[in-house]
Backbone as a ProteinNet text record, in pm:
[ID]
protein_1_A
[PRIMARY]
MGFCYNDGCLNGAEQRCSNCKIATYCSPVCQREAWSTHKRECEMNRILREHQGKEEAKPVEKPPTTHCTGCNVEYDGDEGYAALCEDCGYSACESCVSHHSRGSCYCLESNFGHRYCTMTPQWYHMSSRTGKSYVGDRHPNDPWILEGNPNSFEEKARECGNCGEKTKCLKAEYL
[TERTIARY]
-2465.9	-2529.4	-2682.5	-2740.3	-2885	-2903.4	-3060.4	-3081.8	-3212.4	-3212.8	-3281.7	-3441.3	-3497.6	-3645	-3727.8	-3693.7	-3771.5	-3844.2	-3970.4	-4027.8	-3969.5	-3937.3	-3889.5	-3770.9	-3670.5	-3549.6	-3472.4	-3367.9	-3295.9	-3168.2	-3136.6	-2991.3	-2930.6	-2793.4	-2737.4	-2772	-2795.3	-2793.2	-2736.6	-2638.1	-2542	-2599.1	-2698.1	-2741.6	-2857.8	-2858.1	-2955.3	-3061.1	-3163.6	-3256.4	-3207.9	-3214	-3141.4	-3234.7	-3351.7	-3436.6	-3445.1	-3484	-3518.3	-3398.2	-3294.8	-3173	-3203.3	-3276.1	-3348.8	-3335.5	-3433.1	-3452.7	-3337	-3272.5	-3199.6	-3193.3	-3120.9	-3151.1	-3026.4	-3038.2	-2931.3	-2896.5	-3012	-2980.3	-3081	-3047.4	-3164.6	-3289.8	-3292.8	-3404.9	-3479.7	-3436.1	-3520	-3573.6	-3502.4	-3548.7	-3672.7	-3655.5	-3768	-3926.4	-3867.3	-3974.6	-4044.1	-3979.1	-4030.4	-4062.6	-4066.7	-4133.8	-4244.7	-4346.4	-4476.6	-4502.9	-4473.4	-4474.8	-4372.1	-4247	-4169	-4225.8	-4273.5	-4313.7	-4397.7	-4481.2	-4581.6	-4527.1	-4394.7	-4311.8	-4184.4	-4145.3	-4029	-4015.5	-4115.4	-4137.3	-4132.7	-4200.5	-4224.4	-4112.5	-4017.2	-3898.9	-3805.6	-3805.6	-3710.4	-3750.6	-3872	-3923.7	-3882.1	-3893.9	-3839	-3715.7	-3633.8	-3470.7	-3444.3	-3459.9	-3444.9	-3487.7	-3610.3	-3668	-3557.6	-3519.7	-3448.4	-3309.6	-3234.6	-3128.9	-3133.1	-3238.3	-3232.7	-3262.8	-3350.4	-3342	-3186.3	-3121.8	-3005.4	-2895	-2915.3	-2832.4	-2871.7	-2982.4	-2988.5	-2934.9	-2872.2	-2798.1	-2880.4	-2840.7	-2929.8	-2922.1	-3036.9	-3069.8	-3016.3	-2939.5	-2895.8	-3017.1	-3013.3	-3113.7	-3098.4	-3236.6	-3227.3	-3152.6	-3070.1	-3008	-3083.1	-3222.8	-3312.5	-3336.3	-3325	-3360.2	-3248.9	-3232.5	-3148.6	-3195.4	-3095	-3110.7	-3142.1	-3113.4	-3073.8	-3245.2	-3260.4	-3407.9	-3498.9	-3480.7	-3572.3	-3611.8	-3536.8	-3558	-3526.5	-3616.4	-3569.7	-3489.4	-3396	-3288.5	-3329.2	-3286.8	-3345.1	-3273.4	-3304.4	-3235.6	-3105.7	-3070.4	-2954.5	-2851.9	-2886.2	-2817.1	-2861.7	-2753.4	-2797.3	-2745.3	-2686.9	-2645.4	-2511.8	-2492.8	-2349.1	-2252.4	-2325.4	-2219	-2288.7	-2181.2	-2251.5	-2152.9	-2188.5	-2111.2	-2113.9	-2001.3	-1987.1	-2016.4	-1975.6	-2009.9	-2129.3	-2218.3	-2360.6	-2463.6	-2401	-2538.9	-2590.9	-2566.7	-2626.1	-2575.7	-2672.5	-2660.9	-2713.6	-2638.6	-2679.8	-2690	-2794.1	-2796.9	-2687.6	-2690.7	-2608.4	-2618.3	-2763.1	-2790.9	-2753.5	-2767.5	-2734.5	-2573.2	-2498.1	-2346.3	-2286.9	-2234.6	-2169.1	-2001.1	-1924	-1804.7	-1718.9	-1764.1	-1693.3	-1718.9	-1826.9	-1881.3	-1939.1	-1990.5	-2010.6	-2160.6	-2245.5	-2332.9	-2286.1	-2354.1	-2312	-2400.8	-2317.6	-2364.6	-2413.4	-2427	-2481.3	-2362.7	-2252.5	-2112.2	-2086.5	-2037.4	-2030.6	-1872.1	-1769.9	-1639	-1569.5	-1660.7	-1630.2	-1739.8	-1689.5	-1816.6	-1799.7	-1868.1	-1863	-1692.4	-1676.6	-1547.2	-1432.8	-1432.8	-1315.1	-1306.7	-1239.9	-1232.6	-1235	-1296	-1317.8	-1157.6	-1100.6	-966.4	-884.4	-865.2	-777.6	-806.5	-909.5	-987.6	-958.8	-971.7	-965.4	-1130.4	-1127.1	-1232	-1340.9	-1450.8	-1586	-1701.2	-1764.9	-1918.4	-2007.9	-1999.5	-2085.2	-2036.1	-1913.3	-1883.4	-1966.4	-2072	-2138.4	-2202.3	-2278.7	-2386.5	-2520.4	-2531.5	-2705.8	-2784.9	-2773.8	-2863.3	-2904.1	-2803	-2817.8	-2789.5	-2718.9	-2676.8	-2585	-2497.2	-2397.2	-2296.1	-2230.8	-2098.3	-1952.6	-1894.1	-1743.5	-1654.7	-1618.5	-1519.6	-1416	-1365.6	-1261.7	-1121.1	-1011.7	-866.4	-890.5	-781.6	-776.1	-618.2	-576.9	-487.5	-443.9	-532.8	-542.1	-419	-395.9	-280.6	-291.1	-335.8	-370.5	-271	-210.9	-74.9	-95.2	-211.8	-226.6	-220.6	-290	-251.4	-106.1	-63.6	74.9	187.7	178.5	289.1	229	110.7	69.4	65.9	25.6	-2.4	51.6	185.5	264.2	254.4	207.6	176.8	56.5	-32	-173.8	-131.9	-39.4	-35.3	24.6	-10.4	71.2	224.1	295.2	439.9	476.7	443.8	450.1	351.7	397.3	325.3	259	127	65.3	-69.8	-97.9	-197.8	-344.7	-386.7	-514.2	-604.9	-711.5	-823.3	-930.3	-951.3	-1015.4	-960.7	-868.9	-781.3	-655.8	-602.9	-519.8	-369.9	-367	-225.2	-163.1	-5.2	44.5	103.7	64.9	95.7	71.9	118.1	75	-64.3	-135.6	-264.6	-292.7	-401.5	-437.8	-444	-402.7	-446.9	-581.5	-628.8	-780.9	-839.1	-763.7	-807.9	-821.5	-755.6	-789.4	-880.3	-966.9	-1059	-1209.8
236.2	154	184	283.9	312.2	382.9	391.7	452.3	328.7	323.5	251.8	238.7	129.9	96.4	136	137.5	185.9	316.5	339.8	476.3	582.1	692.1	801.4	773.4	691.1	649.2	696.8	806.9	867.6	823.6	727.2	686	617.1	586.7	512.6	362.2	298.9	134.6	87.1	-69.1	-135.1	-259.5	-291.1	-439	-466.6	-576.3	-623.8	-721.9	-730.9	-807.7	-972.4	-1086.6	-1205.8	-1259.9	-1241.1	-1311.6	-1269.7	-1115.7	-1085.9	-1007.9	-952.3	-895.3	-773.8	-710.4	-574.1	-465.2	-480.8	-407.6	-387.8	-262.8	-239.5	-172.3	-208.2	-167.6	-102.3	3.2	57.4	-29.1	-111.2	-169.1	-289.8	-375.2	-492.4	-445.2	-317.2	-270.1	-191.1	-117.3	-81.5	-186.7	-298.1	-423.3	-468.3	-514.7	-529.1	-466.9	-339.2	-241.2	-234.9	-255.6	-231.2	-361	-496.9	-605.1	-626.7	-552.2	-560.6	-519.9	-422.2	-347.5	-439.7	-472.8	-513.8	-658.7	-736.4	-874.5	-908.2	-791	-828	-813.1	-729.3	-744.6	-832.1	-877.8	-966.9	-1091.4	-1169.3	-1281.5	-1265.9	-1176.4	-1159.4	-1119.8	-1016.7	-959.6	-1083	-1163.3	-1291.9	-1365.2	-1408.7	-1473.1	-1397.3	-1272.4	-1195	-1201.1	-1203.3	-1181	-1346.2	-1446.8	-1568.9	-1595.4	-1571	-1546.7	-1458.1	-1362.5	-1264	-1356	-1412.1	-1464.1	-1606.8	-1640.4	-1772.5	-1743.3	-1613.9	-1581.6	-1511	-1446	-1403	-1516.1	-1656.5	-1761.8	-1817.5	-1806	-1868.4	-1816.2	-1922.1	-1866.2	-1780	-1707.2	-1621.1	-1663.5	-1655.7	-1729.7	-1601.3	-1670.1	-1583.7	-1554.4	-1389.4	-1392.5	-1433.5	-1423.6	-1504.9	-1433.8	-1483.4	-1400.3	-1383.6	-1373.8	-1363.8	-1235.6	-1139.9	-1011	-943.3	-806.3	-712.7	-721.1	-730.5	-740.3	-591.1	-503	-362	-288.3	-319.4	-241.5	-358.4	-483	-577.1	-603.3	-526.1	-524.8	-680.7	-724.3	-868.5	-865.3	-956.1	-951.9	-1029.9	-947	-1016.8	-1166.2	-1247.1	-1380.5	-1350.7	-1233.7	-1203.6	-1143.6	-1041	-971.4	-1009.1	-1038.5	-1090.4	-980.2	-1000.9	-920	-857.7	-753.8	-665.8	-710.3	-734	-752.7	-850.7	-954	-1058.7	-1082.3	-1084	-1106.7	-1269.1	-1326.8	-1456.8	-1513.1	-1412	-1463.2	-1452.1	-1351.1	-1337	-1308.8	-1355.5	-1392.9	-1248.2	-1134.8	-1026.4	-1000.4	-981.2	-929	-798.1	-729.5	-576.3	-592.7	-509.8	-452.1	-334.7	-298	-191.3	-56.3	-40.2	103.7	99.4	-0.5	-19.7	-26.4	-81.9	-44.9	72.9	167.3	280.6	257.3	294.7	272.4	294.9	353.1	415.7	322.2	317.7	234.1	86.9	51.3	-58	-119.8	-13.1	-51.4	-110.4	-138.3	-238.9	-350	-439.3	-587.6	-620.1	-748.4	-754.2	-813.3	-812.5	-864.8	-739.2	-791.8	-672.8	-624.4	-722.2	-700.9	-673.3	-686.6	-660.9	-579.6	-586.7	-516.9	-607.2	-694.4	-773.8	-845.7	-893.2	-959.1	-857.4	-739.2	-637.6	-602.6	-653.1	-625.4	-486.8	-440.8	-302.7	-255.2	-354.8	-308.2	-269.4	-280.4	-270.9	-137.8	-70.1	64.9	182	286.7	417.7	416	463.9	448.2	534.6	488.1	573.3	567.3	661.3	615.7	539.2	481.5	364.4	235.3	205.2	91.1	36.3	-53.2	-129.7	-232.2	-302.5	-413.9	-364.3	-388.3	-307.7	-384.6	-522.7	-576.7	-554.4	-508.7	-502	-322.3	-256.2	-97.2	-102.1	-214	-189.7	-155.2	-56.5	13.4	-78.5	-124.5	-183	-115.7	-173.9	-109.9	-164.5	-255.6	-339.5	-270.7	-319.8	-293.3	-247	-141.8	-64.2	-75.3	-102.9	-101.6	-44.1	79	99.1	131.1	98.5	113.8	270	353.8	495.6	566.3	609.8	726.5	838.8	904.5	1019.6	965.5	878.4	854.8	803.8	719.9	662	791.6	889.2	987	1109	1150.2	1265.6	1263.6	1151.3	1148.8	999.9	992	885.5	839.1	940.6	884.6	847.4	824.1	760.4	622.8	560.2	425.3	354.6	241.6	200.8	170.7	182.4	167.8	40.9	-73.9	-199.9	-249.3	-353.8	-436.6	-559.2	-594.9	-675.2	-752.5	-839.2	-930.6	-858.6	-801.1	-761.1	-831.8	-797.8	-855.6	-928.9	-865.1	-892.8	-983.7	-954.7	-1055.7	-1129.4	-1096.8	-1171.3	-1134.1	-1009.9	-1034.1	-935.4	-962.5	-899.4	-756.7	-642.8	-519.1	-415.2	-293.8	-173	-113.5	-124.3	-76.9	60	157.8	258	275.9	392.6	384.7	416.8	383.2	409.2	542.7	652.4	772.1	810	735.7	763.6	688.7	615.7	516.1	599.5
2030.2	1992.5	1975.8	2069.1	2047.8	2144	2182	2308.3	2362.6	2494.1	2564.3	2485.1	2511.4	2458.4	2566.6	2684.1	2779.6	2761.9	2765	2752.5	2845.6	2805	2906.4	2939.1	2899.2	2931.5	2816.6	2822.5	2716.6	2733	2816	2815.4	2702.2	2682.6	2568.8	2614.5	2511.5	2549.9	2483.8	2544.3	2520.6	2503.1	2571.2	2601.2	2506.9	2413.4	2337.4	2399.5	2343.3	2393	2360.7	2425.3	2398.7	2288.2	2282.5	2190.9	2056.5	2028.4	1912.9	1861.7	1952.9	1926.9	1846.1	1866.6	1785.7	1931.6	2019	2112	2211.7	2243.7	2338.1	2477.9	2559.8	2689.2	2761	2867.3	2922.5	3028.4	3111.7	3187.9	3235.4	3310.3	3328.4	3411.6	3473.2	3537.6	3427.1	3329.7	3232.5	3129.4	3122.5	3041.7	3123.5	3222.8	3299.1	3310.9	3312.3	3298.7	3176.4	3063.4	2916.5	2884.1	2942.1	2897.2	2885.6	2945.5	2898.7	2766.2	2734.1	2609.9	2492.1	2531.6	2412.1	2379.4	2508.9	2450.5	2336	2333.9	2210.4	2077	2077.5	1932.8	1908.6	2035.2	2053.9	2001	2002.3	1902.2	1767.1	1715.4	1589	1531.2	1594.2	1548.4	1538.5	1624.4	1626.3	1504.9	1474.4	1336.3	1204.4	1223.1	1105	1076.3	1182.5	1143.4	1125.2	1203	1132.4	981.9	938.4	807	708.7	758.3	665.2	645	756	773.5	672.6	693.7	571.2	439	411.5	271.6	209.6	285.6	244.3	214.1	274.5	279.9	172.7	103.9	-21.4	-133.7	-244.7	-352.2	-427	-517	-600.3	-729.6	-783.7	-920.3	-1015.6	-1125.3	-1223.7	-1312.1	-1350.2	-1434.4	-1576.2	-1658.1	-1798.8	-1861.5	-1979.2	-2094.3	-2230.1	-2206.6	-2335.5	-2303.9	-2195.1	-2179	-2127.2	-2149.2	-2075.3	-1930.2	-1837.9	-1716.2	-1663	-1719.1	-1711.8	-1701.9	-1841.8	-1896	-1946.1	-1934.5	-1970.5	-2117.9	-2214.6	-2371.2	-2395.8	-2475.2	-2541.8	-2630.8	-2624	-2743.5	-2848.8	-2982.6	-3118.1	-3136.5	-3225.2	-3248.8	-3306.6	-3399.2	-3442.4	-3352.2	-3271.2	-3193	-3031.1	-2954.3	-2783.5	-2746.5	-2597.8	-2510.9	-2561.3	-2511	-2534.8	-2440.6	-2332.7	-2216.9	-2122.8	-2078.1	-1979.1	-1903.2	-1778.1	-1634.8	-1587.7	-1624	-1612.6	-1485.1	-1367.2	-1232	-1188.1	-1219.5	-1167.4	-1269.1	-1403.7	-1503.8	-1580.1	-1510.2	-1544.2	-1683.2	-1789.1	-1947.6	-1947.2	-2042.1	-2068.1	-2225.3	-2269.9	-2413.5	-2442.7	-2546.4	-2609.4	-2538.7	-2542.9	-2444.1	-2305.9	-2242	-2074.2	-2073	-2145.2	-2178.2	-2232.5	-2117.1	-2166.7	-2163	-2215.4	-2250.2	-2127.8	-2035.8	-1918.4	-1794.5	-1761.1	-1639.6	-1674.7	-1778	-1851.6	-1755	-1695.9	-1614.5	-1500.3	-1403.3	-1300.4	-1287.3	-1281.4	-1261.6	-1130.4	-1071	-971.7	-846.8	-906.4	-819.5	-719.2	-612.9	-522.1	-525.5	-576.1	-591.4	-721.2	-803.2	-980	-1031.9	-1148.6	-1269.9	-1379.7	-1450.7	-1559.1	-1558.1	-1463.5	-1439.3	-1425.7	-1412.9	-1405	-1240.1	-1168.2	-1019.8	-981.1	-875.1	-876	-790.4	-707.2	-662.3	-757.5	-858	-967.4	-1035	-971.2	-1044.3	-973.4	-1045.2	-953.9	-887.3	-739.2	-709.8	-756.2	-769.5	-820.9	-753.8	-723.3	-679.3	-701.7	-836.8	-921.2	-880.5	-810.5	-794.6	-689.3	-729.9	-629.6	-696.9	-610.3	-680.6	-716.6	-822.3	-856.2	-822.7	-755.1	-690.1	-548.9	-475.3	-343.5	-310.4	-412.3	-367.4	-294.8	-210.7	-167	-231	-165.8	-239.1	-186.9	-311.6	-265.6	-151.1	-76	32.2	45.2	-31.9	-33.6	-35	-38.2	-86.3	-232.3	-246.4	-385	-461.1	-532.4	-592	-704.9	-790	-922.1	-968.4	-1109.5	-1195.9	-1265.9	-1184.3	-1270.2	-1247.6	-1370.8	-1368.5	-1278.7	-1290.5	-1176.4	-1036.9	-1017.9	-851.2	-821.6	-900.1	-914.4	-924.8	-1008.6	-992.6	-941.5	-939.5	-868.3	-729.2	-677.7	-540.1	-472.6	-478.3	-448.6	-281.3	-199.4	-85.8	-26.9	-153.6	-101.2	-85.1	-123.2	-127.7	19.6	90	202.3	166	276.7	274.6	239.6	274.6	226.1	168.2	39.8	-16.8	85.5	45	121.5	6.9	66.2	-11.2	-20.6	-140.8	-160.9	-100.8	-28.6	32.4	-88.5	-192.1	-297.1	-400.9	-452.4	-557.6	-512	-392.7	-346.3	-413.8	-479.8	-560	-448.7	-446	-326.9	-402.1	-348	-384.2	-287.4	-324.2	-225.3	-258.5	-141.7	-154.5	-112.2	-173.1	-132.5	6.9	74.2	218.9	255.6	350.5	385.5	346.7	371.4	358.3	214.9	122.8	-16.6	-73.1	-11.5	-59.6	-81.4
[MASK]
+++++++++++++++++++++++++++++++++++++++++++++++++++++++++++++++++++++++++++++++++++++++++++++++++++++++++++++++++++++++++++++++++++++++++++++++++++++++++++++++++++++++++++++++

């Protein structure tokens, strides 16, 4: 988990402070010894953790469709966006949409409605809002993977954790 918060103790720490959930200690003895230092930051850490949890729980507002979400260029009256994700509201102008990656919308499990689980793994499969990469199941229909590497898929078909389709998914070492 980490190192003990008690100054001078280099032991691994498995116990967390029950109030702030940030400070870690190797033993109750070290926790008592460090309390005089930790108590100044403990309450503030708890308040920040609770505030962050509330912020993360709020629904994310969809961006306006009058401007490109990627570069903020205002759309003409005649021509609007080149791509719009119906799920997150991300809109992209022609310059921000490439034929291969189509940019990256805010969705974590898809890109402009195309689920990552059906695509060959790529480094840019992520949410552009959070920067978190997609780490779920994959069952691409890529002929190179299907024919050139048949052992890369699990032996039995199962339900995909992303789209729910019952199929053979890639083994973890190929993700």
